[in-house]
XYZ file of C-alpha atoms in Angstrom:
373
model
C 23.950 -10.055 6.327
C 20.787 -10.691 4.534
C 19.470 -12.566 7.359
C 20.102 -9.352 9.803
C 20.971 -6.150 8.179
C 17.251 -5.104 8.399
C 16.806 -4.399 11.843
C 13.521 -3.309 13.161
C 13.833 0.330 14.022
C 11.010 2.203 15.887
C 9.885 5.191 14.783
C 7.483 7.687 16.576
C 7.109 10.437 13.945
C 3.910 11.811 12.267
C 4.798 12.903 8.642
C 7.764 11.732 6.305
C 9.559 14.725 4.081
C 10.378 13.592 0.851
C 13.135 16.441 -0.195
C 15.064 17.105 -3.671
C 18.713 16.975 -3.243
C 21.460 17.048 -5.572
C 24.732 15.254 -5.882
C 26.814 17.875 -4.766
C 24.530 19.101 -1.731
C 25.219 17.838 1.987
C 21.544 19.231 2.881
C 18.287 18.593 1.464
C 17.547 21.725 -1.085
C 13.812 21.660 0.297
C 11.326 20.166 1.363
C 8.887 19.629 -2.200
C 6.238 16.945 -0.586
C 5.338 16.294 3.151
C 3.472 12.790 3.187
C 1.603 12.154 6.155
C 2.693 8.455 7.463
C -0.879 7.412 7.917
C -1.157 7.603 4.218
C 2.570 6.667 2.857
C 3.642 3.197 2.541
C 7.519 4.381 2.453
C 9.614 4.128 5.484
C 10.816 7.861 6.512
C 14.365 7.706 5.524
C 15.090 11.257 5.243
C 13.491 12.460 8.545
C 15.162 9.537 10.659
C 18.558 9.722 8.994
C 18.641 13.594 9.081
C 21.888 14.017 10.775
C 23.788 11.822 8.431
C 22.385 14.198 5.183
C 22.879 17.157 6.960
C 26.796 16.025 8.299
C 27.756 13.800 5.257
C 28.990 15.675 1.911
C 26.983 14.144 -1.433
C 28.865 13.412 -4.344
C 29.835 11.869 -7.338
C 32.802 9.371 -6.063
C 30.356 6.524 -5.629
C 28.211 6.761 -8.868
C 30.704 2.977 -9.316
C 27.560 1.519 -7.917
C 25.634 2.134 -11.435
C 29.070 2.246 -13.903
C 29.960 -1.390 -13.484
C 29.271 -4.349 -15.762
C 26.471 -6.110 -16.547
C 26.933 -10.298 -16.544
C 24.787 -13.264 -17.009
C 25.081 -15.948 -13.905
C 25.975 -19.428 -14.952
C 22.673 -20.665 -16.047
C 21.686 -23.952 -15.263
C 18.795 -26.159 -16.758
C 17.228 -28.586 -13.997
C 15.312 -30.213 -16.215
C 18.595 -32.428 -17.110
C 18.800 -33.189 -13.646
C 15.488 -34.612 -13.296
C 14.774 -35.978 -16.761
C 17.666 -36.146 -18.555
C 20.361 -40.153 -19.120
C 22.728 -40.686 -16.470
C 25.443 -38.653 -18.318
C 23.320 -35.155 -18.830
C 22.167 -35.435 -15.124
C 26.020 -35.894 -14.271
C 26.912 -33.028 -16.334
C 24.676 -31.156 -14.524
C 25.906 -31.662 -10.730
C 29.109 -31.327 -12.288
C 28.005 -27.370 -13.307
C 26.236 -26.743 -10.170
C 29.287 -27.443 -8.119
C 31.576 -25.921 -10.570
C 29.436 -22.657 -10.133
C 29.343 -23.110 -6.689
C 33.162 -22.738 -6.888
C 33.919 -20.128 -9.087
C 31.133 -17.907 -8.807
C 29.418 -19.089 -5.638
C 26.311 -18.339 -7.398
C 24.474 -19.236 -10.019
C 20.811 -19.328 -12.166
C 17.723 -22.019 -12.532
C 15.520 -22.502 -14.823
C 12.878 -26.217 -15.330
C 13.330 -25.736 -11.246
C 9.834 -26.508 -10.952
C 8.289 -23.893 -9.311
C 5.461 -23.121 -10.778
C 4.947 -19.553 -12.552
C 1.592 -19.302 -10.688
C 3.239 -19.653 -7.431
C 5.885 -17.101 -8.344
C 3.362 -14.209 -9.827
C 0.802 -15.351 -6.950
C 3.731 -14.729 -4.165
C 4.234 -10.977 -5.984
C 1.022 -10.084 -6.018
C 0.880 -11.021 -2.567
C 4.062 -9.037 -1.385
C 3.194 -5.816 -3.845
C -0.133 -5.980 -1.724
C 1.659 -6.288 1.434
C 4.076 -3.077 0.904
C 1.300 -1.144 -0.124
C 0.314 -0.796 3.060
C 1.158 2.696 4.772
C 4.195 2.519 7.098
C 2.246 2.955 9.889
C 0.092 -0.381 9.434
C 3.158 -2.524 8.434
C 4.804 -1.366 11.585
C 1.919 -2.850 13.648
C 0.981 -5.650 11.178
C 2.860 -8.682 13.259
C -0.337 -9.579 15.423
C -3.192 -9.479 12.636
C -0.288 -11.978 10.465
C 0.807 -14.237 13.210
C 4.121 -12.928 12.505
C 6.764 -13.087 15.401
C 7.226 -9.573 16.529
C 10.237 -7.805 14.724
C 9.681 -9.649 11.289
C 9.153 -6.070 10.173
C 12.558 -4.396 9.498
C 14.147 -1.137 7.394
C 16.792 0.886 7.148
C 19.907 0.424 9.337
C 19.831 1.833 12.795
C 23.224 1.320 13.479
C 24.316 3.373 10.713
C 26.667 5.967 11.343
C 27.362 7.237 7.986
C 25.354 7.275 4.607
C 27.164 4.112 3.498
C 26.031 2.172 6.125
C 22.293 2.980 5.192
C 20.228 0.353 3.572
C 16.861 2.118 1.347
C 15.267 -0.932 1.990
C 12.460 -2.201 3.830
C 11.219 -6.377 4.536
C 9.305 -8.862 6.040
C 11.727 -11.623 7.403
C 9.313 -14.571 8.064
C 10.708 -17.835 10.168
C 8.715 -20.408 8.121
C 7.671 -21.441 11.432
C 5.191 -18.454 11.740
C 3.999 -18.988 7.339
C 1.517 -21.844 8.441
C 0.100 -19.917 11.567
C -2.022 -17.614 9.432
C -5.353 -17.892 7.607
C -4.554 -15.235 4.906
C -4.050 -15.445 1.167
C -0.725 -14.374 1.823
C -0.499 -16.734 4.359
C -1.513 -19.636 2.095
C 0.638 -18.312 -0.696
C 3.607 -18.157 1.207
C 3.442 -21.392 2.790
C 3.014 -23.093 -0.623
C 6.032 -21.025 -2.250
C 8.224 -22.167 0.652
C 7.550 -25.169 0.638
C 8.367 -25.538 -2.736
C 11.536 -23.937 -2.407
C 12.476 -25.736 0.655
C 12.262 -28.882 -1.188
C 15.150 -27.459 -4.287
C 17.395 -26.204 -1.919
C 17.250 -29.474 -0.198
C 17.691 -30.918 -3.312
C 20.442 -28.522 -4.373
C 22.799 -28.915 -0.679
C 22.974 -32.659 -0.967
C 23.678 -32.960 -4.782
C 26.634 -30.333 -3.634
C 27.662 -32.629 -0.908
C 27.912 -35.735 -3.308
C 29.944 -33.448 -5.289
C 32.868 -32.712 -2.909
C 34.139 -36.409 -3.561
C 35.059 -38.854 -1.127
C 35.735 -37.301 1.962
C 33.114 -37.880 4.928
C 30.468 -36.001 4.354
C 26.601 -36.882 5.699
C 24.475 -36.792 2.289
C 21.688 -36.951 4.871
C 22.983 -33.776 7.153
C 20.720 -31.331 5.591
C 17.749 -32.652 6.022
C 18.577 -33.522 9.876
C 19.542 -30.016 10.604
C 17.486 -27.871 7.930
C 14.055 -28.318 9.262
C 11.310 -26.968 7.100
C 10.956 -25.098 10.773
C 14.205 -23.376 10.647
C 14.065 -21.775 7.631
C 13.135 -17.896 6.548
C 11.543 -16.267 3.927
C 12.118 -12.660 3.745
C 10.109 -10.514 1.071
C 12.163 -7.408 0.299
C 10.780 -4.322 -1.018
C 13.447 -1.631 -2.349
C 11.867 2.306 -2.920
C 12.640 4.434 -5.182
C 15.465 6.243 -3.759
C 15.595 10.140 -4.702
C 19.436 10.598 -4.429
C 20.408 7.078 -6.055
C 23.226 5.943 -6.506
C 24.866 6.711 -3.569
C 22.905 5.211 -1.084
C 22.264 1.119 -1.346
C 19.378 -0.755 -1.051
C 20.998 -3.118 0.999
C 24.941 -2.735 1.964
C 27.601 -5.596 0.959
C 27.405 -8.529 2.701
C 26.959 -12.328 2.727
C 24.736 -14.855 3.963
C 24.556 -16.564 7.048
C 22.748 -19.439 5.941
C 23.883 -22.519 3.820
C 21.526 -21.763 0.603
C 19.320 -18.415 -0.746
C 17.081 -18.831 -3.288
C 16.071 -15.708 -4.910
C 13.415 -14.782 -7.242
C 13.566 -10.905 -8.280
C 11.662 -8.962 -10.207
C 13.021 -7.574 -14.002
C 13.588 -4.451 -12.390
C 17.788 -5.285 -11.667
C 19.869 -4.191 -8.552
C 21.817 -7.294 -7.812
C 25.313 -6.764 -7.549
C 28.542 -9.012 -6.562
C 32.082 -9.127 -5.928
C 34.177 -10.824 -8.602
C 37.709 -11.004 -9.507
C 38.160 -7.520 -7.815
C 35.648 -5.968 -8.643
C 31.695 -5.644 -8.790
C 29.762 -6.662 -11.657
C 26.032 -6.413 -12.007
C 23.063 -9.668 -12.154
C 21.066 -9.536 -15.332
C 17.839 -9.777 -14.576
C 16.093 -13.248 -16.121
C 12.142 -13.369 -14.922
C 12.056 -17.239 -15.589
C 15.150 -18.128 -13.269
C 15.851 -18.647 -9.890
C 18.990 -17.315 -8.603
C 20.948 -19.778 -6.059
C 23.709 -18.734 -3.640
C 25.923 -20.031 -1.505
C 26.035 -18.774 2.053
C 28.632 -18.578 4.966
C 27.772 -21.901 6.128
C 28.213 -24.071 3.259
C 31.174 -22.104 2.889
C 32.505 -23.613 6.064
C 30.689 -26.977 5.982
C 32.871 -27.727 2.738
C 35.960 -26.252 4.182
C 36.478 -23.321 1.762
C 35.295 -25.516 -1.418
C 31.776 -23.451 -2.233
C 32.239 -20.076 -1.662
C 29.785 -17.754 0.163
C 30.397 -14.394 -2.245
C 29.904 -10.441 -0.909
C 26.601 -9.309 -3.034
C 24.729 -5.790 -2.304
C 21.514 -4.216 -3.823
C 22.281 -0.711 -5.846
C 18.986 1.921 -5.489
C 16.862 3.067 -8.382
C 15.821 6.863 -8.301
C 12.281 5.935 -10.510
C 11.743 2.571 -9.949
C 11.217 0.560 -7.002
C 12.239 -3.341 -6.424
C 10.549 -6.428 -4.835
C 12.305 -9.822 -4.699
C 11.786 -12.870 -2.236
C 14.642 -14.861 -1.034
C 14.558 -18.067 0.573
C 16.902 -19.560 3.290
C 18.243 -22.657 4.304
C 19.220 -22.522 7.514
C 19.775 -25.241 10.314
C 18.462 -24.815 13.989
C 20.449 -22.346 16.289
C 22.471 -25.455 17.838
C 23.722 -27.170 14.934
C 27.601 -27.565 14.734
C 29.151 -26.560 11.867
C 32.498 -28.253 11.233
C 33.758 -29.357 7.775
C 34.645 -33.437 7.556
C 38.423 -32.113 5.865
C 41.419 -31.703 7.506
C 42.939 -29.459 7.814
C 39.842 -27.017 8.524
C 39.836 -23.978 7.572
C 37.395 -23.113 10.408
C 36.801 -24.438 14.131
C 33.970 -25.746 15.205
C 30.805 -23.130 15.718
C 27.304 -23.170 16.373
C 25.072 -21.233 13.852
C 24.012 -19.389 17.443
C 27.599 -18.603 18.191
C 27.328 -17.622 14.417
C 24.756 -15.086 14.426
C 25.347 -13.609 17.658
C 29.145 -12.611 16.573
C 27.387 -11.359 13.456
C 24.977 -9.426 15.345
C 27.673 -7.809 17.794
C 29.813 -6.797 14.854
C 27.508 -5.405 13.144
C 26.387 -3.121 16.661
C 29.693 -1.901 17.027
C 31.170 -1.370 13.582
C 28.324 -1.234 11.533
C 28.917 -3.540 9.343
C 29.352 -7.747 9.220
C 32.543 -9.231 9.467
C 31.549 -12.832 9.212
C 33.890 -16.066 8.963
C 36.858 -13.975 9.344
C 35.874 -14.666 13.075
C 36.248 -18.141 12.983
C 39.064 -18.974 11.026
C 41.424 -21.679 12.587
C 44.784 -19.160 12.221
C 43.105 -16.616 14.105
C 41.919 -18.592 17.376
C-alpha cells in the first residue's frame, strides 16, 4: 500500500556494510565498503535485514521482474479538455474513464503543471535524500513534519520478498504549509497544483459513470486540501537487483495518485495476467486509480496491483500525490447491488495496517466485499 508500506523503522547502528553478493549466494561474499552512517545518505539495508540474506537462498527464479514488457499508458492530452469544442472535450472524458476501466491507469500531458514546479520539486527532493541517514531520521522537527513521515524498508518483512529498497518522506499536506523552507514553499505550491487536477480528474470520472446517483460535489466535501499526502520516494541503487523490489505489489488506498517520476523507469503493473513495465515519459503525469474509487464506483474504475523493480547502478526519485478523504468518510457506492458494504477510510486503513502486521503483505478490498461479510 503506497500510503503504508514504508513504515518508519528505528535503527540504532553506527556504520552500514555495503557487501558484493552474487545471484547464486545466500551470504554476502564480503564486506568491500563500510560507510559510516554519519556520512551515508542510504538506509542500512544489508546490516538490518542480515538474517533474511544470510537464511534466504539468492537466485535467478525472479530475474521476471526485469524480463517483462515494456508498454506505453493510454496517453491523454488535457489540453482538449480545457480548450478544445464541446465534442473534443467529450472525447476526452470519454478516454479518461475508458482508461480508468481497462487499465485503471493512465498518462497526462497540457495538465498544467508547470515544468518549473516539477524540476523545482526534484531539485528539492534530490537535496532532501542527500542528506546522511542519520539526519533524515531526525529531520521531522527542523521540517515541521509529523513524526514518522520518515519511512524505509519493511520491518515486517519476513522474507526477501517482502523487502522494499526504498526509502520516503510521506507528508500529510496538512504539515507542507507549516514550514518556512524552500522545500517547504515548493512543496506546498506543487500540491496545490496537483490537488486541484485530481479534483478535477474524480468528478469528470463521476459524471462519467452515467445516471446513477452519484454526488458530482462529493470530492470536494470529503477530499480536503487537508487530507491529502504527498510522499517523495527515493529508490537506491540496489547491489543484488532484481530480486529485491523497490517497493512490493500493492494498491492504493486512496481514490487518486498522481505521479511524476523521473526517466530513470521502475514502474511496473499487473495486466491481463501478467506484469508489464511503464515507459518512462518526463513530460507526463501518470494518474491511477486507487482502492477507493474502486469501491465508490462499485467495481467500475479499477484500483490495479503496481510495484517498483530495483536498479543495481541507478537510483530513482518520483513524487506521488494522493487524494484521500478524512479518516471518517463513508465509502459506499450509489449502485445496487454493491459490490462492497459500507466502510470508513479509518476502518480502511486500520484492516490494511493489521494485515499487513501479520502477513506481511496488504490484502485490501478483498476485506470488504459484500459475499464475504
Amino acid at each position: 500500500d503506497c500510503l503504508s508500506s514504508l513504515v518508519l523503522l528505528s535503527i540504532n547502528t553506527g556504520k552500514l556494510s555495503v557487501s558484493s553478493m552474487t545471484k547464486s549466494s545466500s551470504v554476502p561474499l564480503q564486506a568491500s565498503q563500510t560507510i559510516s552512517m554519519e556520512e551515508s545518505p542510504d538506509p542500512p539495508f544489508v546490516e538490518t535485514y542480515k538474517n533474511l540474506f544470510d537464511t534466504n537462498i539468492l537466485n535467478e527464479e525472479h530475474n521476471d521482474l526485469f524480463m517483462v514488457e515494456e508498454c506505453e499508458l493510454p496517453l491523454i492530452n488535457l489540453h482538449q479538455l480545457k480548450y478544445g469544442d464541446k465534442f473534443e472535450r467529450e472525447e476526452c472524458k470519454k478516454k479518461i474513464a475508458k482508461a480508468s476501466r481497462e487499465w485503471g491507469f493512465f498518462q497526462v500531458v497540457n495538465h498544467g503543471v508547470s515544468p518549473n514546479i516539477l524540476g523545482e520539486m526534484r531539485t528539492e527532493q534530490v537535496k532532501l535524500f542527500k542528506k546522511t541517514f542519520n539526519e533524515k531520521m531526525n529531520i521531522d522537527k527542523s521540517l515541521n513534519f509529523s513524526k514518522g513521515s520518515y519511512r524505509w524498508g519493511t520491518p515486517t518483512a519476513t522474507c526477501l520478498r517482502q523487502i522494499s529498497w526504498s526509502e520516503a518522506f510521506h507528508v500529510p499536506l496538512s504539515d507542507v504549509s507549516k514550514g518556512f523552507s524552500s522545500l517547504s514553499s515548493t512543496m506546498e505550491e506543487f500540491a496545490t497544483t496537483l490537488y486541484e487536477l485530481a479534483q478535477e480528474l474524480a468528478r469528470l470520472l463521476a459524471e462519467e459513470l452515467g445516471d446513477y446517483n452519484y454526488k458530482l460535489d462529493y470530492f470536494k466535501e470529503t477530499c480536503l486540501a487537508s487530507t491529502c499526502y504527498l510522499r517523495m520516494n527515493r529508490y537506491p541503487a540496489c547491489p543484488i537487483s532484481p530480486q529485491l523490489f523497490g517497493l512490493m505489489p500493492h494498491t492504493d488506498s486512496d481514490f487518486l495518485t498522481i505521479l511524476h517520476q523521473d526517466e530513470i523507469g521502475g514502474l511496473q503493473l499487473f495486466r491481463d495476467g501478467k506484469w508489464i513495465s511503464v515507459k518512462p515519459n518526463h513530460e507526463a503525469l501518470i494518474i491511477n486509480i486507487g482502492d477507493l474509487f474502486q469501491a465508490w464506483s462499485n467495481g467500475v474504475y479499477r484500483s490495479v496491483e503496481h510495484r517498483v523493480v530495483t536498479n543495481k547502478f541507478k537510483e530513482r526519485f518520483s513524487t506521488a500525490f494522493f487524494l484521500c478523504p478524512s479518516y471518517d468518510t463513508e465509502i459506499l457506492s450509489c449502485v445496487e447491488p454493491c459490490l462492497y458494504r459500507k466502510f470508513t477510510f479509518r476502518e480502511f486503513r486500520q484492516q490494511v495496517q493489521e494485515d499487513v502486521n501479520n502477513f506481511g503483505y496488504k490484502i485490501g478490498l478483498p476485506r470488504f466485499l459484500v459475499s464475504t461479510n
